[in-house]
Amino acid sequence: MDVFLQQTVDGLAVGALYGLLGLALVLIFRSTGLINFAQGEFALLSTYLAFSLTVAGIPLWAAGLTTMAIGFMGAAIIQLVVIRRVDDAPHLAQLITTLALFLVINGFVAWAWGFRPRVVPSLFPTGVIRIGDLRFVAHSIGTLLVLLLVMFTVYAIFKWTRFGLVLRAVSSDRDASRLVGIRVGPMLMVGWGLAASLGTVVGLLIAPRLLLDPTMMFGVLVYSIAAVALGGFDSPGGAVLGGLIIGVAENLGGTYVGWIGADLKITVPLAILVGVLLVRPAGLFGTIRQVRV
Amino acid sequence: MNTADAIARSIEKPDGSDDVVHATAGPRGRPIILLVAGILLATASLVLPHALAGYQVFQLSMAIIWALAALGLNLLTGYTGVVSVGHSAFFAVGAYTTGVLMAVGGWHYLPALVAGGAASGVCGALVGGAAWRVRGLYFALVTFAVAAVVPPVAKRIDVTGGPQGLLVPRVRSPAVLGVSDEVWIYYIVLVVATVLFVGARNLVRGQTGRVIVAVRDNEISAAAVGGSIGRLKTIMFGYSALFTGFAGSLYALAVGFLAPDAFGILLGISLVAAIVVGGLGTLGGALIGGFVLQYLPFYAGEIHRALTGLLFGAALIVIIMFFPSGIMGGLRGVFARLSPLVLSGWRYIEGSVRAKS
């Protein structure tokens, strides 16, 4: 029972990270109808930047906040310079553009920092937290708390600020927003920036669990994609919930199903992804779209 | 009129633009030039390996292998509009089938080669049978996940050599011929690739090809006028996987060592990049893409190993923005603009010669 609870809490912590990166994917999908394959690599780049800042002596939390800001600006610029150029292009071209960004950022990271895995310290104290007889890793609990905070902030921005209202308007109907006088371009840049900032948080919190190397985010992105598919591509809450479900499923599957073990965990999101897309392509909370000829 | 023609004719290009892909009507007007070029190319590709050093022959084989892999993906993406980021998985199926049959089963390399391509083709048809239910973007997502799963699975299974990788027995050239092993492998690669490229050409120029283009240009309309989209996509998927699988099998012969991490996401994305840079939906584009895939890392790698991805990605962005029809489209444009010039220049010379005489 102990193992079960601990694995569940640990799964929730990892799952929340998948959900958060999924949230970043949903933010962009809602405003542009595009899945940004480079989202994980954005996170990778800002994590490396934060890592370099800590090596230079800046405390980790300050480095994290700085790179969130840098990531925000970087992604906004990429939206302006690259993505906007293919805004009206067919979906195929947009998809390939995000794959190109994937290659560019991944190549840049490997070029600048090399392939050697780096150890990134945790934001939280090492050790365990005891609740009764149960012991939880402090990093997991800290991760969950940070994620609650971030999700609440995102929710608050979208729900209760005028700025959030405008962002929601742009994501629900771009042309209509333009007609009522919203400047859509800058808002899309903000959307990309926000998504990248969320990614930075994910990268910084997941790096201590894995090792920071240029391939770190490949797997994480797969989990996030599965989370988004499960929750529904246009549902922010669904993405987070999907992430939590997948995190727990992965951890329990790895613990209790013998042949999965630690190294085949990544087949869990694939199975979920394929299952959802075959049975209910819109996901649990997504909108079902119909196409007219 | 059969269904195929009906579909092909009933569908107009939705945006009314001049499509970058001319799959159905290739240039038929220059048979002699093409024949001469073909003979020259054939002679060159047969003689070339004798003029090159061993590692250069190996590189040439690899370029053709990548071209074949890209051709498989291009059949799918260029002709059905479905992006697969996970064709690295079919490549891996071909490579591992051949490799395991040779290393563990003790097979001769030729049947192992055929088995590799066939295994991949069967996998492709199976995947295609399910995949057509999942449209566009979602499909790309699934293939991305598949590409990510291949290396961990290959590391886990014992028969594929686990994390250490699989050593494939060396292919020896027959003593009668007196050529080196590299050259012998090059000839195998060349023959298989030529057969498959011709096969692909017939496939896309024929009836199936036309219906497939109709489906790509407007899937819903094609379905509305009675095309069996599911069956078509299954077939196309099977062919696509067959081609890429054969490339994987040839890779196993040429490289002789299969490392799980070589078949991951980066290979999948690189194949997409190769066909876009070369030219989507063109057979020549796959060929160009294959050579870029082989020689770009070779030259960029002299500076830094990671520079390849950076350059490749940057090239991809530039091509998507400014030359959406890729290098092949660019060449066609240049050719189309130059040929009237050359022709008028020729007439001018002809005219002045006549005037003098």
Tab-separated table of C-alpha atoms in Angstrom, chain A residues 9-291:
chain	number	residue	atom	x	y	z
A	9	VAL	CA	2.096	10.784	-5.674
A	10	ASP	CA	5.264	10.508	-7.701
A	11	GLY	CA	3.156	9.813	-10.781
A	12	LEU	CA	1.045	12.873	-10.053
A	13	ALA	CA	4.181	15.025	-9.812
A	14	VAL	CA	5.567	13.798	-13.135
A	15	GLY	CA	2.103	13.836	-14.651
A	16	ALA	CA	1.653	17.452	-13.656
A	17	LEU	CA	4.804	18.243	-15.625
A	18	TYR	CA	3.440	16.448	-18.681
A	19	GLY	CA	0.183	18.298	-18.175
A	20	LEU	CA	1.932	21.636	-17.976
A	21	LEU	CA	3.813	21.079	-21.227
A	22	GLY	CA	0.496	19.836	-22.609
A	23	LEU	CA	-1.051	23.114	-21.502
A	24	ALA	CA	1.605	24.920	-23.527
A	25	LEU	CA	0.679	22.789	-26.567
A	26	VAL	CA	-3.021	23.529	-26.069
A	27	LEU	CA	-2.389	27.290	-25.767
A	28	ILE	CA	-0.812	27.271	-29.207
A	29	PHE	CA	-3.236	24.776	-30.700
A	30	ARG	CA	-6.231	26.866	-29.674
A	31	SER	CA	-4.911	30.039	-31.226
A	32	THR	CA	-3.369	28.600	-34.402
A	33	GLY	CA	-4.683	25.058	-34.861
A	34	LEU	CA	-1.087	23.903	-34.806
A	35	ILE	CA	0.729	21.404	-32.616
A	36	ASN	CA	4.134	22.852	-31.936
A	37	PHE	CA	6.536	19.933	-32.186
A	38	ALA	CA	9.338	22.244	-31.082
A	39	GLN	CA	7.677	22.993	-27.733
A	40	GLY	CA	9.880	20.505	-25.906
A	41	GLU	CA	13.008	21.901	-27.509
A	42	PHE	CA	12.060	25.431	-26.429
A	43	ALA	CA	11.982	24.062	-22.893
A	44	LEU	CA	15.284	22.291	-23.454
A	45	LEU	CA	17.004	25.482	-24.572
A	46	SER	CA	15.772	27.541	-21.626
A	47	THR	CA	16.737	24.795	-19.205
A	48	TYR	CA	20.260	24.817	-20.587
A	49	LEU	CA	20.344	28.601	-20.249
A	50	ALA	CA	19.220	28.347	-16.627
A	51	PHE	CA	21.819	25.645	-16.071
A	52	SER	CA	24.554	27.929	-17.393
A	53	LEU	CA	23.352	30.776	-15.187
A	54	THR	CA	23.544	28.576	-12.094
A	55	VAL	CA	27.035	27.488	-13.094
A	56	ALA	CA	27.888	31.199	-13.219
A	57	GLY	CA	26.782	31.472	-9.587
A	58	ILE	CA	23.224	32.754	-9.839
A	59	PRO	CA	20.761	30.961	-7.523
A	60	LEU	CA	18.564	28.436	-9.319
A	61	TRP	CA	15.221	30.160	-8.675
A	62	ALA	CA	16.554	33.484	-10.017
A	63	ALA	CA	18.039	31.710	-13.029
A	64	GLY	CA	14.672	30.024	-13.601
A	65	LEU	CA	12.752	33.290	-13.525
A	66	THR	CA	15.290	34.958	-15.826
A	67	THR	CA	15.096	32.179	-18.384
A	68	MET	CA	11.304	32.197	-18.224
A	69	ALA	CA	11.500	35.820	-19.340
A	70	ILE	CA	14.114	35.044	-21.995
A	71	GLY	CA	12.071	32.086	-23.207
A	72	PHE	CA	8.991	34.282	-23.420
A	73	MET	CA	10.775	36.827	-25.594
A	74	GLY	CA	12.537	34.213	-27.708
A	75	ALA	CA	9.331	32.373	-28.541
A	76	ALA	CA	7.501	35.633	-29.262
A	77	ILE	CA	10.252	36.575	-31.709
A	78	ILE	CA	10.120	33.144	-33.341
A	79	GLN	CA	6.371	33.565	-33.738
A	80	LEU	CA	6.919	36.938	-35.381
A	81	VAL	CA	9.810	35.986	-37.636
A	82	VAL	CA	9.075	32.382	-38.586
A	83	ILE	CA	5.595	31.206	-37.692
A	84	ARG	CA	3.761	34.259	-38.967
A	85	ARG	CA	5.320	33.710	-42.385
A	86	VAL	CA	3.589	30.352	-42.700
A	87	ASP	CA	0.359	31.481	-41.063
A	88	ASP	CA	-1.641	31.128	-44.260
A	89	ALA	CA	0.298	28.174	-45.606
A	90	PRO	CA	-1.210	24.675	-45.662
A	91	HIS	CA	-1.073	22.680	-42.452
A	92	LEU	CA	1.641	20.488	-43.881
A	93	ALA	CA	3.955	23.488	-44.232
A	94	GLN	CA	3.215	24.685	-40.704
A	95	LEU	CA	3.846	21.256	-39.277
A	96	ILE	CA	7.141	20.995	-41.123
A	97	THR	CA	8.112	24.448	-39.885
A	98	THR	CA	7.764	23.340	-36.283
A	99	LEU	CA	9.802	20.230	-37.107
A	100	ALA	CA	12.431	22.535	-38.603
A	101	LEU	CA	12.477	24.582	-35.391
A	102	PHE	CA	12.904	21.298	-33.542
A	103	LEU	CA	16.020	20.484	-35.594
A	104	VAL	CA	17.435	24.005	-35.318
A	105	ILE	CA	17.042	24.299	-31.546
A	106	ASN	CA	18.172	20.750	-30.879
A	107	GLY	CA	21.206	21.268	-33.108
A	108	PHE	CA	21.980	24.590	-31.460
A	109	VAL	CA	21.814	23.129	-27.966
A	110	ALA	CA	24.068	20.223	-28.900
A	111	TRP	CA	26.461	22.625	-30.589
A	112	ALA	CA	26.597	25.086	-27.710
A	113	TRP	CA	26.576	22.679	-24.761
A	114	GLY	CA	27.675	19.355	-26.238
A	115	PHE	CA	26.166	15.905	-25.815
A	116	ARG	CA	27.496	15.238	-22.297
A	117	PRO	CA	24.648	14.775	-19.783
A	118	ARG	CA	24.562	17.443	-17.050
A	119	VAL	CA	23.235	17.183	-13.540
A	120	VAL	CA	20.789	19.949	-12.717
A	121	PRO	CA	20.164	20.565	-9.002
A	122	SER	CA	16.613	20.489	-7.692
A	123	LEU	CA	14.868	23.676	-6.570
A	124	PHE	CA	13.819	21.808	-3.461
A	125	PRO	CA	15.786	20.305	-0.593
A	126	THR	CA	16.786	16.695	-1.043
A	127	GLY	CA	15.361	14.188	1.365
A	128	VAL	CA	11.890	13.037	2.186
A	129	ILE	CA	8.774	14.402	3.801
A	130	ARG	CA	7.051	12.098	6.302
A	131	ILE	CA	3.311	12.107	6.630
A	132	GLY	CA	2.433	9.462	9.196
A	133	ASP	CA	4.115	6.275	8.022
A	134	LEU	CA	4.368	7.469	4.457
A	135	ARG	CA	7.448	9.050	3.007
A	136	PHE	CA	7.375	11.267	-0.031
A	137	VAL	CA	10.312	12.654	-1.967
A	138	ALA	CA	10.519	16.387	-1.321
A	139	HIS	CA	11.118	17.096	-4.989
A	140	SER	CA	7.803	15.485	-5.934
A	141	ILE	CA	5.859	17.450	-3.336
A	142	GLY	CA	7.635	20.682	-4.296
A	143	THR	CA	6.938	20.029	-7.987
A	144	LEU	CA	3.265	19.530	-7.275
A	145	LEU	CA	3.083	22.758	-5.251
A	146	VAL	CA	4.856	24.794	-7.930
A	147	LEU	CA	2.551	23.373	-10.572
A	148	LEU	CA	-0.552	24.190	-8.567
A	149	LEU	CA	0.737	27.747	-8.285
A	150	VAL	CA	1.515	28.009	-12.002
A	151	MET	CA	-1.815	26.545	-13.047
A	152	PHE	CA	-3.689	28.840	-10.712
A	153	THR	CA	-1.795	31.822	-12.153
A	154	VAL	CA	-2.569	30.795	-15.726
A	155	TYR	CA	-6.198	30.231	-14.822
A	156	ALA	CA	-6.395	33.612	-13.078
A	157	ILE	CA	-4.851	35.416	-16.036
A	158	PHE	CA	-7.264	33.860	-18.487
A	159	LYS	CA	-10.328	34.134	-16.300
A	160	TRP	CA	-10.057	37.405	-14.441
A	161	THR	CA	-7.932	39.832	-16.428
A	162	ARG	CA	-8.867	41.895	-19.429
A	163	PHE	CA	-5.683	40.730	-21.072
A	164	GLY	CA	-6.731	37.113	-20.582
A	165	LEU	CA	-10.114	37.869	-22.078
A	166	VAL	CA	-8.447	39.283	-25.182
A	167	LEU	CA	-6.209	36.208	-25.438
A	168	ARG	CA	-9.239	33.950	-25.199
A	169	ALA	CA	-11.025	35.983	-27.851
A	170	VAL	CA	-8.097	35.616	-30.242
A	171	SER	CA	-7.899	31.895	-29.655
A	172	SER	CA	-11.601	31.324	-30.205
A	173	ASP	CA	-12.043	33.414	-33.341
A	174	ARG	CA	-9.173	35.260	-34.869
A	175	ASP	CA	-11.073	37.082	-37.613
A	176	ALA	CA	-13.832	38.259	-35.336
A	177	SER	CA	-11.261	39.505	-32.823
A	178	ARG	CA	-9.589	41.522	-35.531
A	179	LEU	CA	-12.950	43.040	-36.444
A	180	VAL	CA	-13.599	44.229	-32.897
A	181	GLY	CA	-10.243	45.960	-32.839
A	182	ILE	CA	-7.947	43.480	-31.151
A	183	ARG	CA	-4.430	43.490	-32.497
A	184	VAL	CA	-4.171	39.798	-33.188
A	185	GLY	CA	-0.488	39.625	-34.135
A	186	PRO	CA	0.952	40.761	-30.786
A	187	MET	CA	-1.527	38.549	-28.968
A	188	LEU	CA	-0.319	35.493	-30.850
A	189	MET	CA	3.237	36.447	-29.924
A	190	VAL	CA	2.166	36.623	-26.286
A	191	GLY	CA	0.533	33.208	-26.625
A	192	TRP	CA	3.759	31.664	-27.929
A	193	GLY	CA	5.722	33.460	-25.225
A	194	LEU	CA	3.454	32.174	-22.476
A	195	ALA	CA	3.665	28.654	-23.821
A	196	ALA	CA	7.465	28.825	-23.842
A	197	SER	CA	7.520	30.135	-20.270
A	198	LEU	CA	5.399	27.200	-19.145
A	199	GLY	CA	7.847	24.949	-20.967
A	200	THR	CA	10.734	26.508	-19.054
A	201	VAL	CA	9.097	25.565	-15.763
A	202	VAL	CA	8.639	22.010	-17.027
A	203	GLY	CA	12.247	21.759	-18.178
A	204	LEU	CA	13.643	23.042	-14.884
A	205	LEU	CA	11.503	20.761	-12.775
A	206	ILE	CA	12.032	17.635	-14.864
A	207	ALA	CA	15.787	18.021	-15.420
A	208	PRO	CA	16.710	16.872	-11.867
A	209	ARG	CA	14.728	13.634	-12.429
A	210	LEU	CA	16.308	12.888	-15.761
A	211	LEU	CA	19.706	14.058	-16.863
A	212	LEU	CA	19.984	17.226	-18.900
A	213	ASP	CA	21.147	16.232	-22.374
A	214	PRO	CA	20.002	17.214	-25.878
A	215	THR	CA	17.552	14.312	-26.068
A	216	MET	CA	15.943	14.952	-22.678
A	217	MET	CA	12.698	16.436	-23.947
A	218	PHE	CA	11.956	13.905	-26.726
A	219	GLY	CA	10.238	11.528	-24.356
A	220	VAL	CA	8.617	14.278	-22.299
A	221	LEU	CA	7.011	15.686	-25.423
A	222	VAL	CA	5.581	12.265	-26.264
A	223	TYR	CA	3.974	12.092	-22.825
A	224	SER	CA	2.605	15.613	-23.198
A	225	ILE	CA	1.183	14.875	-26.623
A	226	ALA	CA	-0.552	11.829	-25.186
A	227	ALA	CA	-1.852	13.989	-22.323
A	228	VAL	CA	-3.264	16.516	-24.769
A	229	ALA	CA	-4.832	13.805	-26.928
A	230	LEU	CA	-6.417	12.231	-23.878
A	231	GLY	CA	-7.762	15.502	-22.519
A	232	GLY	CA	-8.806	16.975	-25.844
A	233	PHE	CA	-6.692	19.208	-28.038
A	234	ASP	CA	-8.598	22.376	-27.245
A	235	SER	CA	-9.170	21.806	-23.554
A	236	PRO	CA	-6.602	23.326	-21.128
A	237	GLY	CA	-8.102	21.581	-18.124
A	238	GLY	CA	-8.247	18.347	-20.089
A	239	ALA	CA	-4.544	18.575	-20.891
A	240	VAL	CA	-3.634	18.912	-17.211
A	241	LEU	CA	-5.944	16.103	-16.167
A	242	GLY	CA	-4.677	13.973	-19.051
A	243	GLY	CA	-1.115	14.603	-17.877
A	244	LEU	CA	-1.935	13.533	-14.343
A	245	ILE	CA	-3.657	10.354	-15.551
A	246	ILE	CA	-0.753	9.458	-17.799
A	247	GLY	CA	1.835	10.201	-15.116
A	248	VAL	CA	0.087	7.900	-12.673
A	249	ALA	CA	-0.568	5.212	-15.302
A	250	GLU	CA	3.065	5.277	-16.354
A	251	ASN	CA	4.382	5.011	-12.807
A	252	LEU	CA	2.004	2.286	-11.712
A	253	GLY	CA	2.492	0.420	-15.016
A	254	GLY	CA	6.264	0.584	-14.566
A	255	THR	CA	5.978	-0.660	-10.988
A	256	TYR	CA	3.365	-3.385	-11.232
A	257	VAL	CA	3.421	-4.681	-14.794
A	258	GLY	CA	6.573	-6.761	-14.940
A	259	TRP	CA	7.498	-6.539	-18.603
A	260	ILE	CA	7.099	-2.746	-18.769
A	261	GLY	CA	9.693	-1.963	-16.116
A	262	ALA	CA	11.608	1.282	-16.153
A	263	ASP	CA	12.764	1.305	-19.759
A	264	LEU	CA	9.519	0.533	-21.563
A	265	LYS	CA	7.429	3.118	-19.686
A	266	ILE	CA	7.365	5.183	-22.847
A	267	THR	CA	5.112	2.625	-24.535
A	268	VAL	CA	2.335	3.600	-22.082
A	269	PRO	CA	1.665	7.060	-23.575
A	270	LEU	CA	1.878	5.584	-27.083
A	271	ALA	CA	-0.779	3.015	-26.234
A	272	ILE	CA	-2.986	5.688	-24.654
A	273	LEU	CA	-2.488	8.019	-27.611
A	274	VAL	CA	-3.376	5.390	-30.187
A	275	GLY	CA	-6.306	4.150	-28.125
A	276	VAL	CA	-7.799	7.605	-27.671
A	277	LEU	CA	-7.356	8.582	-31.305
A	278	LEU	CA	-8.977	5.394	-32.545
A	279	VAL	CA	-11.874	5.423	-30.098
A	280	ARG	CA	-12.573	9.069	-29.412
A	281	PRO	CA	-10.315	11.372	-31.478
A	282	ALA	CA	-11.594	14.512	-29.772
A	283	GLY	CA	-10.338	13.302	-26.397
A	284	LEU	CA	-12.262	13.362	-23.140
A	285	PHE	CA	-13.095	17.057	-23.079
A	286	GLY	CA	-12.387	18.206	-26.615
A	287	THR	CA	-14.847	19.670	-29.075
A	288	ILE	CA	-15.948	17.300	-31.810
A	289	ARG	CA	-15.587	19.048	-35.132
A	290	GLN	CA	-17.503	18.313	-38.273
A	291	VAL	CA	-16.302	19.168	-41.717
